Tab-separated table of C-alpha atoms and ligand atoms in Angstrom:
chain	number	residue	atom	x	y	z
A	1	MET	CA	116.367	133.901	68.761
A	2	ASN	CA	112.897	133.122	67.531
A	3	GLU	CA	110.918	133.960	70.871
A	4	GLN	CA	108.484	130.626	70.260
A	5	ILE	CA	111.616	128.352	71.056
A	6	THR	CA	112.017	127.969	74.527
A	7	ALA	CA	115.513	127.236	76.405
A	8	ASP	CA	113.993	123.532	77.246
A	9	ALA	CA	113.177	122.745	73.386
A	10	ILE	CA	117.485	123.229	72.601
A	11	ASN	CA	119.650	120.209	73.299
A	12	ALA	CA	123.672	119.857	74.367
A	13	ALA	CA	124.407	119.246	70.554
A	14	GLY	CA	121.989	122.950	70.198
A	15	HIS	CA	119.073	121.477	68.115
A	16	LEU	CA	116.004	121.728	68.010
A	17	THR	CA	113.958	119.584	70.042
A	18	ILE	CA	110.479	118.322	69.659
A	19	GLY	CA	108.662	116.515	72.189
A	20	GLY	CA	111.996	115.739	73.880
A	21	CYS	CA	113.279	114.459	70.565
A	22	ASP	CA	116.347	116.022	68.867
A	23	SER	CA	114.855	117.262	65.333
A	24	ILE	CA	117.904	116.341	62.990
A	25	GLU	CA	117.880	113.008	64.681
A	26	LEU	CA	113.594	113.242	63.302
A	27	ALA	CA	114.884	113.754	59.886
A	28	LYS	CA	117.737	111.234	59.419
A	29	GLU	CA	115.505	108.467	60.794
A	30	TYR	CA	112.242	108.967	59.003
A	31	GLY	CA	113.106	111.325	55.825
A	32	THR	CA	111.829	114.918	55.003
A	33	PRO	CA	109.444	116.554	54.018
A	34	LEU	CA	108.307	115.438	57.785
A	35	VAL	CA	105.069	116.880	59.959
A	36	VAL	CA	106.273	116.419	63.642
A	37	TYR	CA	103.515	116.861	66.660
A	38	ASP	CA	104.491	116.966	70.349
A	39	VAL	CA	101.738	114.941	71.379
A	40	SER	CA	102.181	117.068	75.414
A	41	ARG	CA	101.427	120.485	73.351
A	42	ILE	CA	98.082	118.205	72.450
A	43	ARG	CA	97.391	117.109	75.741
A	44	SER	CA	98.141	120.423	77.539
A	45	GLN	CA	96.118	122.309	75.756
A	46	ILE	CA	92.578	120.437	76.065
A	47	ARG	CA	93.628	119.882	79.356
A	48	ALA	CA	93.577	123.586	79.868
A	49	PHE	CA	90.538	124.104	78.658
A	50	LYS	CA	89.087	121.630	81.046
A	51	ARG	CA	90.407	122.969	83.826
A	52	VAL	CA	88.382	126.214	82.753
A	53	PHE	CA	84.822	124.576	82.522
A	54	GLU	CA	85.760	122.564	85.858
A	55	GLU	CA	86.966	125.949	87.770
A	56	ASN	CA	83.478	127.322	86.558
A	57	GLN	CA	81.824	124.380	87.390
A	58	VAL	CA	79.383	124.525	84.351
A	59	ASP	CA	78.516	121.163	81.790
A	60	TYR	CA	80.917	120.864	79.089
A	61	ALA	CA	82.513	119.361	76.238
A	62	VAL	CA	85.468	120.098	74.305
A	63	SER	CA	85.179	118.932	71.208
A	64	TYR	CA	88.200	118.676	69.197
A	65	ALA	CA	87.493	120.063	65.785
A	66	SER	CA	89.389	117.235	63.824
A	67	LYS	CA	89.397	118.877	60.267
A	68	ALA	CA	92.404	121.039	61.667
A	69	PHE	CA	94.402	116.984	61.579
A	70	SER	CA	92.506	113.617	61.460
A	71	ALA	CA	94.626	110.655	61.963
A	72	VAL	CA	93.821	107.355	63.772
A	73	ALA	CA	96.840	108.306	66.223
A	74	MET	CA	94.767	111.948	67.301
A	75	TYR	CA	91.625	110.066	67.423
A	76	GLN	CA	93.635	107.773	69.977
A	77	VAL	CA	94.977	111.136	71.987
A	78	ILE	CA	91.849	112.826	71.992
A	79	LYS	CA	90.521	109.928	73.675
A	80	GLN	CA	92.890	108.748	76.016
A	81	GLU	CA	92.129	112.937	77.603
A	82	GLY	CA	88.536	111.830	77.669
A	83	GLY	CA	87.879	114.998	74.369
A	84	HIS	CA	84.774	114.641	72.171
A	85	VAL	CA	85.423	115.287	68.537
A	86	ASP	CA	83.149	116.663	65.853
A	87	VAL	CA	83.627	115.109	62.478
A	88	VAL	CA	82.673	116.104	59.133
A	89	SER	CA	82.725	113.406	56.856
A	90	GLY	CA	82.626	109.618	56.863
A	91	GLY	CA	86.056	109.736	56.377
A	92	GLU	CA	86.823	111.575	59.689
A	93	MET	CA	83.876	109.085	61.316
A	94	TYR	CA	85.486	106.081	59.606
A	95	THR	CA	89.089	107.388	61.135
A	96	ALA	CA	87.742	107.849	64.376
A	97	LEU	CA	86.613	103.768	64.471
A	98	LYS	CA	89.837	102.456	63.403
A	99	ALA	CA	91.383	104.007	66.466
A	100	GLY	CA	88.459	102.831	68.375
A	101	PHE	CA	87.180	106.011	69.166
A	102	SER	CA	83.270	105.473	70.033
A	103	LEU	CA	80.985	107.950	67.483
A	104	GLU	CA	79.024	108.743	70.709
A	105	ASN	CA	81.083	111.314	71.735
A	106	ALA	CA	81.310	112.544	68.655
A	107	SER	CA	79.322	115.635	66.872
A	108	PHE	CA	78.461	115.290	62.864
A	109	HIS	CA	78.984	119.076	60.948
A	110	GLY	CA	78.451	119.352	57.691
A	111	ASN	CA	76.433	121.906	54.926
A	112	ASN	CA	75.875	118.424	53.036
A	113	LYS	CA	75.589	115.861	54.456
A	114	SER	CA	75.233	112.413	52.422
A	115	TYR	CA	72.729	109.557	53.343
A	116	ASP	CA	75.795	107.412	53.332
A	117	GLU	CA	76.802	109.373	56.111
A	118	LEU	CA	74.320	109.914	57.885
A	119	VAL	CA	73.556	105.785	58.068
A	120	LEU	CA	77.237	105.227	59.367
A	121	ALA	CA	76.642	108.123	61.519
A	122	VAL	CA	73.648	106.776	62.982
A	123	LYS	CA	74.692	103.165	62.396
A	124	ASN	CA	77.471	103.870	64.786
A	125	HIS	CA	75.382	105.706	67.509
A	126	ILE	CA	76.757	109.373	66.642
A	127	GLY	CA	76.825	111.432	69.455
A	128	VAL	CA	75.076	114.593	67.961
A	129	VAL	CA	73.757	114.999	64.609
A	130	VAL	CA	74.568	119.292	64.307
A	131	VAL	CA	71.803	119.434	61.546
A	132	ASP	CA	72.745	122.021	59.132
A	133	ASN	CA	69.340	122.803	56.733
A	134	PHE	CA	65.536	121.427	55.759
A	135	HIS	CA	66.985	118.687	53.117
A	136	GLU	CA	69.106	117.451	56.324
A	137	ILE	CA	66.057	117.058	59.011
A	138	GLU	CA	64.302	115.056	56.066
A	139	LEU	CA	66.989	112.822	54.985
A	140	LEU	CA	68.105	112.461	58.577
A	141	GLY	CA	64.474	111.565	59.751
A	142	GLN	CA	64.303	108.998	56.842
A	143	VAL	CA	67.389	107.411	57.971
A	144	ALA	CA	66.319	106.963	62.195
A	145	GLU	CA	63.563	105.512	60.362
A	146	GLU	CA	64.662	103.517	58.239
A	147	LEU	CA	67.289	101.912	61.259
A	148	ASP	CA	64.846	102.272	63.507
A	149	ALA	CA	66.347	104.647	65.883
A	150	HIS	CA	66.591	107.499	67.829
A	151	VAL	CA	69.271	110.239	67.428
A	152	ASN	CA	70.366	113.335	69.184
A	153	VAL	CA	70.278	116.522	67.144
A	154	MET	CA	71.530	119.807	67.500
A	155	LEU	CA	70.712	123.371	65.141
A	156	ARG	CA	73.640	124.717	63.605
A	157	ILE	CA	72.322	128.668	63.479
A	158	THR	CA	73.733	131.588	61.623
A	159	PRO	CA	74.665	134.135	64.175
A	160	GLY	CA	75.160	136.873	61.901
A	161	ILE	CA	78.021	137.837	63.253
A	162	SER	CA	80.855	138.512	60.971
A	163	ALA	CA	84.411	137.110	63.019
A	164	HIS	CA	87.252	139.667	62.702
A	165	THR	CA	89.537	137.147	60.183
A	166	ASN	CA	90.379	136.270	56.042
A	167	LYS	CA	87.298	136.131	54.523
A	168	TYR	CA	87.668	132.718	53.144
A	169	ILE	CA	87.350	131.395	56.721
A	170	GLN	CA	84.209	133.247	58.024
A	171	THR	CA	81.442	131.391	58.591
A	172	GLY	CA	78.583	133.000	60.997
A	173	GLN	CA	78.091	136.185	59.220
A	174	VAL	CA	73.648	136.217	57.522
A	175	ASP	CA	75.836	135.082	54.348
A	176	SER	CA	77.008	132.384	54.822
A	177	LYS	CA	75.962	129.079	53.555
A	178	PHE	CA	76.233	127.532	56.402
A	179	GLY	CA	73.128	127.186	59.138
A	180	PHE	CA	69.460	127.766	59.324
A	181	ASP	CA	69.169	132.146	58.967
A	182	LEU	CA	67.372	133.717	62.246
A	183	GLU	CA	66.082	136.935	60.861
A	184	SER	CA	64.033	135.377	58.384
A	185	GLY	CA	62.625	132.563	60.767
A	186	GLN	CA	64.132	129.666	58.937
A	187	ALA	CA	66.078	128.549	62.392
A	188	ASP	CA	61.767	128.713	63.911
A	189	GLN	CA	61.015	126.697	61.083
A	190	ALA	CA	63.971	124.245	61.570
A	191	LEU	CA	63.173	123.787	65.663
A	192	GLU	CA	59.505	123.092	64.855
A	193	LYS	CA	60.270	120.126	62.575
A	194	VAL	CA	63.189	118.707	64.437
A	195	LEU	CA	60.610	118.834	67.553
A	196	ALA	CA	57.711	117.224	65.289
A	197	ASN	CA	60.227	114.062	65.033
A	198	PRO	CA	59.706	111.835	67.652
A	199	ARG	CA	63.010	110.074	66.282
A	200	PHE	CA	64.847	113.362	67.535
A	201	ASN	CA	66.200	114.155	71.023
A	202	VAL	CA	66.753	118.357	70.323
A	203	ILE	CA	70.029	118.964	72.571
A	204	GLY	CA	70.573	122.057	72.034
A	205	LEU	CA	71.805	124.690	69.582
A	206	HIS	CA	75.152	125.980	67.785
A	207	ALA	CA	76.784	127.979	66.168
A	208	HIS	CA	80.382	129.088	64.588
A	209	ILE	CA	82.049	132.555	63.959
A	210	GLY	CA	84.739	131.626	62.139
A	211	SER	CA	88.769	130.320	62.319
A	212	GLN	CA	91.806	132.220	63.601
A	213	ILE	CA	90.051	134.996	65.674
A	214	PHE	CA	91.208	137.236	67.992
A	215	GLU	CA	88.843	139.080	69.817
A	216	VAL	CA	86.699	137.908	72.255
A	217	ALA	CA	84.153	140.303	71.777
A	218	GLY	CA	83.063	137.874	68.942
A	219	PHE	CA	82.775	135.042	70.396
A	220	GLU	CA	81.143	137.028	73.474
A	221	GLY	CA	78.660	138.336	70.955
A	222	VAL	CA	77.945	134.679	69.857
A	223	ALA	CA	77.183	133.344	73.499
A	224	ASN	CA	74.869	136.070	73.805
A	225	LYS	CA	73.109	135.387	70.632
A	226	LEU	CA	72.787	131.469	71.332
A	227	VAL	CA	70.943	132.654	75.009
A	228	SER	CA	68.626	134.677	73.189
A	229	VAL	CA	67.783	132.304	70.572
A	230	ALA	CA	67.003	130.222	73.440
A	231	ASP	CA	65.620	132.125	75.210
A	232	HIS	CA	62.971	132.869	72.384
A	233	TRP	CA	62.646	129.256	72.102
A	234	GLN	CA	61.767	128.791	74.977
A	235	LYS	CA	59.590	131.461	75.198
A	236	LYS	CA	57.758	130.898	71.977
A	237	PHE	CA	57.789	126.852	71.911
A	238	GLY	CA	58.422	125.543	75.491
A	239	TYR	CA	61.314	123.895	74.169
A	240	GLN	CA	64.347	123.593	76.670
A	241	ALA	CA	67.892	124.232	75.118
A	242	LYS	CA	70.001	121.476	77.415
A	243	VAL	CA	73.416	122.248	75.127
A	244	ILE	CA	75.116	126.092	73.810
A	245	ASN	CA	77.445	125.175	71.346
A	246	VAL	CA	79.766	128.078	70.379
A	247	GLY	CA	81.960	126.425	68.044
A	248	GLY	CA	85.784	127.021	67.335
A	249	GLY	CA	87.838	129.365	65.941
A	250	PHE	CA	90.299	130.760	69.475
A	251	GLY	CA	93.249	132.407	67.451
A	252	ILE	CA	96.910	130.740	67.929
A	253	ARG	CA	99.811	133.131	67.773
A	254	TYR	CA	101.960	131.766	64.077
A	255	THR	CA	104.571	135.112	64.056
A	256	LYS	CA	105.354	137.473	66.321
A	257	ASP	CA	102.572	139.554	64.981
A	258	ASP	CA	100.183	137.496	66.129
A	259	THR	CA	99.147	138.334	69.971
A	260	PRO	CA	96.212	135.971	70.524
A	261	LEU	CA	95.082	135.518	74.055
A	262	PRO	CA	95.482	132.177	75.653
A	263	PRO	CA	92.843	129.678	74.020
A	264	GLU	CA	91.049	129.172	77.238
A	265	ASP	CA	90.605	133.349	77.646
A	266	PHE	CA	88.256	133.396	75.270
A	267	VAL	CA	86.770	129.623	76.686
A	268	ASP	CA	86.838	131.712	80.545
A	269	ALA	CA	85.243	134.666	78.994
A	270	ILE	CA	82.284	132.227	76.722
A	271	ILE	CA	81.388	131.116	80.265
A	272	LYS	CA	81.538	134.031	81.675
A	273	ALA	CA	79.397	135.826	78.605
A	274	ILE	CA	76.661	133.075	78.806
A	275	LYS	CA	76.555	132.884	82.860
A	276	LYS	CA	75.118	136.703	82.371
A	277	ALA	CA	73.300	136.203	79.989
A	278	VAL	CA	71.040	133.150	81.172
A	279	GLU	CA	70.593	134.750	84.405
A	280	PRO	CA	67.503	136.689	83.629
A	281	THR	CA	65.769	134.202	81.656
A	282	ASP	CA	64.445	130.646	82.787
A	283	LEU	CA	66.806	128.860	80.830
A	284	GLY	CA	68.733	127.626	83.829
A	285	THR	CA	72.729	127.413	83.166
A	286	PRO	CA	73.229	125.283	79.866
A	287	ALA	CA	76.174	122.269	79.253
A	288	ILE	CA	78.388	124.857	77.511
A	289	TRP	CA	80.295	122.796	74.886
A	290	ILE	CA	83.501	124.105	71.846
A	291	GLU	CA	84.853	122.957	69.192
A	292	PRO	CA	88.595	123.956	69.372
A	293	GLY	CA	90.479	122.995	66.354
A	294	ARG	CA	93.612	124.921	65.806
A	295	SER	CA	94.259	125.790	68.887
A	296	ILE	CA	94.361	122.017	69.880
A	297	ALA	CA	96.090	120.940	66.810
A	298	GLY	CA	98.510	123.812	65.196
A	299	PRO	CA	100.789	124.594	68.294
A	300	ALA	CA	102.036	121.580	68.800
A	301	GLY	CA	102.885	120.695	64.860
A	302	TYR	CA	106.186	121.506	63.041
A	303	ASN	CA	107.368	120.734	59.823
A	304	LEU	CA	110.502	119.465	59.292
A	305	TYR	CA	112.310	120.043	54.896
A	306	THR	CA	115.274	119.771	54.306
A	307	VAL	CA	117.158	123.305	52.093
A	308	GLY	CA	118.341	122.241	48.323
A	309	SER	CA	118.530	124.653	45.430
A	310	ARG	CA	118.881	128.574	45.752
A	311	LYS	CA	118.304	131.437	43.660
A	312	ASP	CA	119.787	135.091	44.657
A	313	LEU	CA	119.148	138.139	42.412
A	314	PRO	CA	120.523	141.034	42.788
A	315	GLY	CA	118.799	143.471	45.345
A	316	LEU	CA	115.704	140.661	46.069
A	317	LYS	CA	114.839	138.435	48.619
A	318	PRO	CA	116.996	134.891	47.127
A	319	TYR	CA	114.644	132.124	46.739
A	320	VAL	CA	115.944	128.940	49.396
A	321	THR	CA	114.339	125.975	48.226
A	322	ILE	CA	112.965	123.153	50.324
A	323	ASP	CA	111.921	119.878	49.673
A	324	GLY	CA	108.157	120.342	50.195
A	325	GLY	CA	106.030	123.395	49.956
A	326	MET	CA	101.906	123.821	49.100
A	327	GLY	CA	101.496	120.275	48.915
A	328	ASP	CA	101.793	119.299	52.717
A	329	ASN	CA	101.068	123.501	53.236
A	330	ILE	CA	98.294	124.725	50.980
A	331	ARG	CA	98.055	127.952	53.577
A	332	PRO	CA	99.568	130.334	52.554
A	333	ALA	CA	98.896	130.364	48.834
A	334	LEU	CA	95.403	129.958	50.069
A	335	TYR	CA	95.398	132.667	52.835
A	336	GLU	CA	98.321	134.483	52.405
A	337	ALA	CA	98.789	132.908	56.263
A	338	GLU	CA	102.496	133.481	57.310
A	339	TYR	CA	104.650	130.663	59.797
A	340	GLU	CA	107.886	131.308	61.583
A	341	THR	CA	110.915	128.849	60.510
A	342	VAL	CA	114.099	128.023	62.362
A	343	LEU	CA	117.298	126.301	61.793
A	344	ALA	CA	116.503	122.822	62.935
A	345	SER	CA	120.905	122.388	63.766
A	346	ASP	CA	120.826	125.756	65.759
A	347	PRO	CA	117.891	127.596	66.338
A	348	GLN	CA	120.284	130.001	68.048
A	349	ALA	CA	122.738	131.050	64.761
A	350	PRO	CA	122.940	134.477	64.355
A	351	LEU	CA	120.087	135.661	61.953
A	352	LYS	CA	122.290	136.721	58.562
A	353	GLU	CA	119.716	137.317	55.550
A	354	HIS	CA	115.884	137.929	55.131
A	355	VAL	CA	115.130	135.174	52.287
A	356	ARG	CA	111.970	133.309	50.567
A	357	ILE	CA	110.887	130.058	51.386
A	358	ALA	CA	110.354	128.394	48.120
A	359	GLY	CA	108.419	124.977	47.593
A	360	LYS	CA	109.010	122.717	44.701
A	361	TYR	CA	105.939	122.656	43.226
A	362	CYS	CA	105.572	124.051	39.892
A	363	GLU	CA	103.508	127.071	40.539
A	364	SER	CA	105.039	130.601	41.512
A	365	GLY	CA	102.830	130.908	43.973
A	366	ASP	CA	104.151	128.235	46.059
A	367	ILE	CA	105.647	129.711	48.056
A	368	LEU	CA	105.813	128.843	52.340
A	369	SER	CA	107.546	132.156	53.367
A	370	TYR	CA	107.560	136.068	51.693
A	371	ASP	CA	109.947	137.160	54.678
A	372	GLN	CA	112.032	134.749	56.984
A	373	GLU	CA	114.911	135.973	58.578
A	374	LEU	CA	117.243	132.896	58.792
A	375	PRO	CA	121.291	132.351	59.562
A	376	GLU	CA	123.529	131.246	56.123
A	377	THR	CA	121.839	128.547	54.879
A	378	LYS	CA	123.482	125.467	52.942
A	379	PRO	CA	121.900	122.169	50.673
A	380	GLY	CA	120.695	119.710	53.110
A	381	ASP	CA	119.934	122.493	56.409
A	382	VAL	CA	116.825	121.356	57.886
A	383	LEU	CA	114.812	124.074	58.301
A	384	ALA	CA	111.609	123.455	60.574
A	385	MET	CA	108.463	125.462	60.483
A	386	LEU	CA	106.952	125.778	63.393
A	387	ASP	CA	102.899	126.025	64.283
A	388	THR	CA	102.224	124.029	61.008
A	389	GLY	CA	99.453	121.736	62.839
A	390	ALA	CA	96.435	122.663	62.127
A	391	TYR	CA	95.405	122.735	58.449
A	392	GLY	CA	98.392	121.617	57.026
A	393	TYR	CA	98.695	117.899	56.877
A	394	SER	CA	94.891	118.113	56.270
A	395	MET	CA	94.635	120.236	53.644
A	396	ALA	CA	97.727	118.375	51.748
A	397	SER	CA	97.303	117.330	48.130
A	398	ASN	CA	99.482	114.975	45.856
A	399	TYR	CA	99.831	118.287	43.368
A	400	ASN	CA	102.435	117.720	40.745
A	401	ARG	CA	102.242	113.814	42.171
A	402	ASN	CA	104.415	114.423	45.102
A	403	PRO	CA	103.627	112.324	48.269
A	404	ARG	CA	102.201	113.132	51.187
A	405	PRO	CA	104.712	113.323	53.846
A	406	ALA	CA	105.109	111.335	56.623
A	407	VAL	CA	104.112	111.946	60.145
A	408	VAL	CA	105.490	111.689	63.567
A	409	PHE	CA	104.782	111.843	67.100
A	410	ALA	CA	107.034	112.589	69.858
A	411	GLU	CA	106.439	112.845	73.424
A	412	ASP	CA	108.617	111.963	76.600
A	413	GLY	CA	111.971	111.737	74.015
A	414	GLN	CA	110.284	108.805	71.442
A	415	SER	CA	109.282	109.175	67.924
A	416	GLN	CA	106.418	106.794	66.188
A	417	LEU	CA	105.525	107.456	62.837
A	418	VAL	CA	101.646	107.633	62.680
A	419	ILE	CA	100.734	108.476	59.363
A	420	LYS	CA	103.924	106.474	56.331
A	421	ARG	CA	105.027	108.495	53.661
A	422	GLU	CA	103.224	108.261	50.948
A	423	SER	CA	105.526	105.937	48.140
A	424	TYR	CA	105.560	106.048	44.354
A	425	GLU	CA	103.404	102.843	44.365
A	426	ASP	CA	100.854	104.468	46.809
A	427	LEU	CA	100.456	107.433	44.087
A	428	VAL	CA	99.146	105.201	41.409
A	429	HIS	CA	97.334	102.304	43.825
A	430	LEU	CA	94.216	104.127	42.308
A	431	ASP	CA	95.204	104.527	38.760
A	432	GLN	CA	93.370	102.037	36.656
A	433	PRO	CA	95.177	101.620	32.770
A	434	TYR	CA	93.075	102.769	29.822
A	435	GLU	CA	92.433	100.354	27.113
A	436	LEU	CA	93.349	102.291	24.371
A	437	HIS	CA	91.502	101.752	20.963
A	438	ASP	CA	93.420	100.253	18.483
B	1	LLP	N1	83.580	123.966	64.284
B	1	LLP	C1	83.433	124.493	62.895
B	1	LLP	C2	82.019	124.483	62.458
B	1	LLP	C3	84.080	123.976	61.972
B	1	LLP	O1	83.423	124.271	61.274
B	1	LLP	C4	85.303	124.393	62.336
B	1	LLP	C5	86.326	125.146	61.758
B	1	LLP	C6	86.018	124.480	63.745
B	1	LLP	C7	85.052	123.967	64.787
B	1	LLP	C8	87.185	124.666	64.096
B	1	LLP	O2	87.749	126.204	64.423
B	1	LLP	P1	89.484	125.700	64.584
B	1	LLP	O3	89.296	126.099	65.993
B	1	LLP	O4	89.855	125.264	63.928
B	1	LLP	O5	89.480	127.504	64.030
B	1	LLP	N2	90.919	125.219	56.929
B	1	LLP	C9	91.675	126.776	57.082
B	1	LLP	C10	90.707	126.557	58.028
B	1	LLP	C11	89.057	126.338	58.432
B	1	LLP	C12	88.079	126.311	59.775
B	1	LLP	C13	86.861	125.472	59.257
B	1	LLP	N3	85.868	125.163	60.527
B	1	LLP	C14	92.867	127.103	58.053
B	1	LLP	O6	93.550	126.924	57.468
B	1	LLP	O7	92.822	128.590	57.943
C-alpha cells in the first residue's frame, strides 16, 4: 500500500478519504478532474511552523507564499490561522482583498512590479514591499509621493547560494533575475537609496534560494549570509535591520524517493543559525520571517481523475488515460515532477502493473506519471494523485480549451466548493467576434 495513505484515511467502504470525506463521493458530487484540499493539513503545517518560532522565542512571520495556491478560500483560512501572505501580482492582492484579508499582513514580491500594482498595494496599506531592483525604488518612491504615503520596504538580495534543485526553480545564485547583487555593490547602493527616501521605512532584508530544497545547509547558508549583510550594513551605514526574511523553499515528499525533513525542522535550523550568527554582532535578535508555499499547500492537495481510454503496447508500459492532464498540472511536463497515485476506491488493493498515466491534452509530453504501479483499472475508476496542492491549480491553463477543474475544501467530513469548475461559456466569455471584412 502507498505509505502516504494512513489507515485513518480509509473508510469502512475501503475508499480513500480526504478531510474526512469519501473521495469517490466527492468525485460523484463535484465531477472530475477535481482538486481537493484537506484543510486540516493546511492548518496543521502553519501551526507547526509557528510552534517552532514560539518555542525558540523569536519574533516571526509565517508568510504563506500564495503563488502555490491562491484562492479566496485559501486566504480566508490563512487569515483564520493568523498567517501572513506573500503576494506577487495585482491578481493575488485582489484575491486576498476579496477574501477580507488585510494587505497589512502581506509582503509584495516581484521583479517587475507595475505602477498600477504598486498603487493597489500602497492604497491598501501593504505590510511590506520587497524591493527587487533600482527601477522599483524610483517607481515606488513616485507612488508613495503621489499617494502621500509611507511604505515599509525590505531589500531582496541575491545571496549567491545555489540550492540543489531543478534549475528552473533556483533563484539564489548570482546570475538570477531576482534581487540586488552583493559582490558588485548593488545591494549597498540600493540600501543607500531607500534609506535616503523619508517615505520608506526600511525594515530588513530578504533572500530566497529556490524551491523543493532538501538540504538544511542551503538555508543555514542563506541565514548566515543575510546576517553578515545586515552586520555590514550596520557597520557601514549605521542601519539596523529589524527583519531577516529567508524566503521559502522547504522540500516536501512527492514520491518514496524523496526524504525531506519535516518542514518545521528546516525552520529550527534557520533560527539556530541566525541566533548563532548574530552573537558576535550588535544586531540583537532580529525578527525571522519565512515564506513557505509548497510545504503548506502541497501535501494538503489531491487531484481526482476518472480513468478513460487505455493503450497497450507489447513489451511497453500501458498508457492509462485520465480526464485531466497538463492543463491542471503542468509540473510533470515542465519540471519532470513526479507524483504518486492511488486507486481512490481501494488504495489498499494489490498492485498489478506499472503504467503511464497519460493526460487528455494534444501533446505527447502530457504524461502525468511515467511509472506508476497500480491495481487493475477500468474506465470510470477514480484515481487520486497525491500532494498536488502546490503549483498545480495555480499554474493551470485552458490549453486545448479545456475548462479548469473545480476546487473543493474538505474538513471534518464536510466538503465545500471553493472554486467552480469552468464552463464552456466561461471559456468564451472574453472572446469578441471579429467583424469579418467582406
Ligand atoms: N518566496 C519567494 C520569494 C518565492 O519566489 C517563492 C517561490 C516562495 C517564497 C515559495 O517557495 P516554496 O516554499 O513554495 O518552495 N512553480 C514551481 C515553483 C516556483 C517557486 C517560485 N517561488 C514548481 O511548481 O515547483
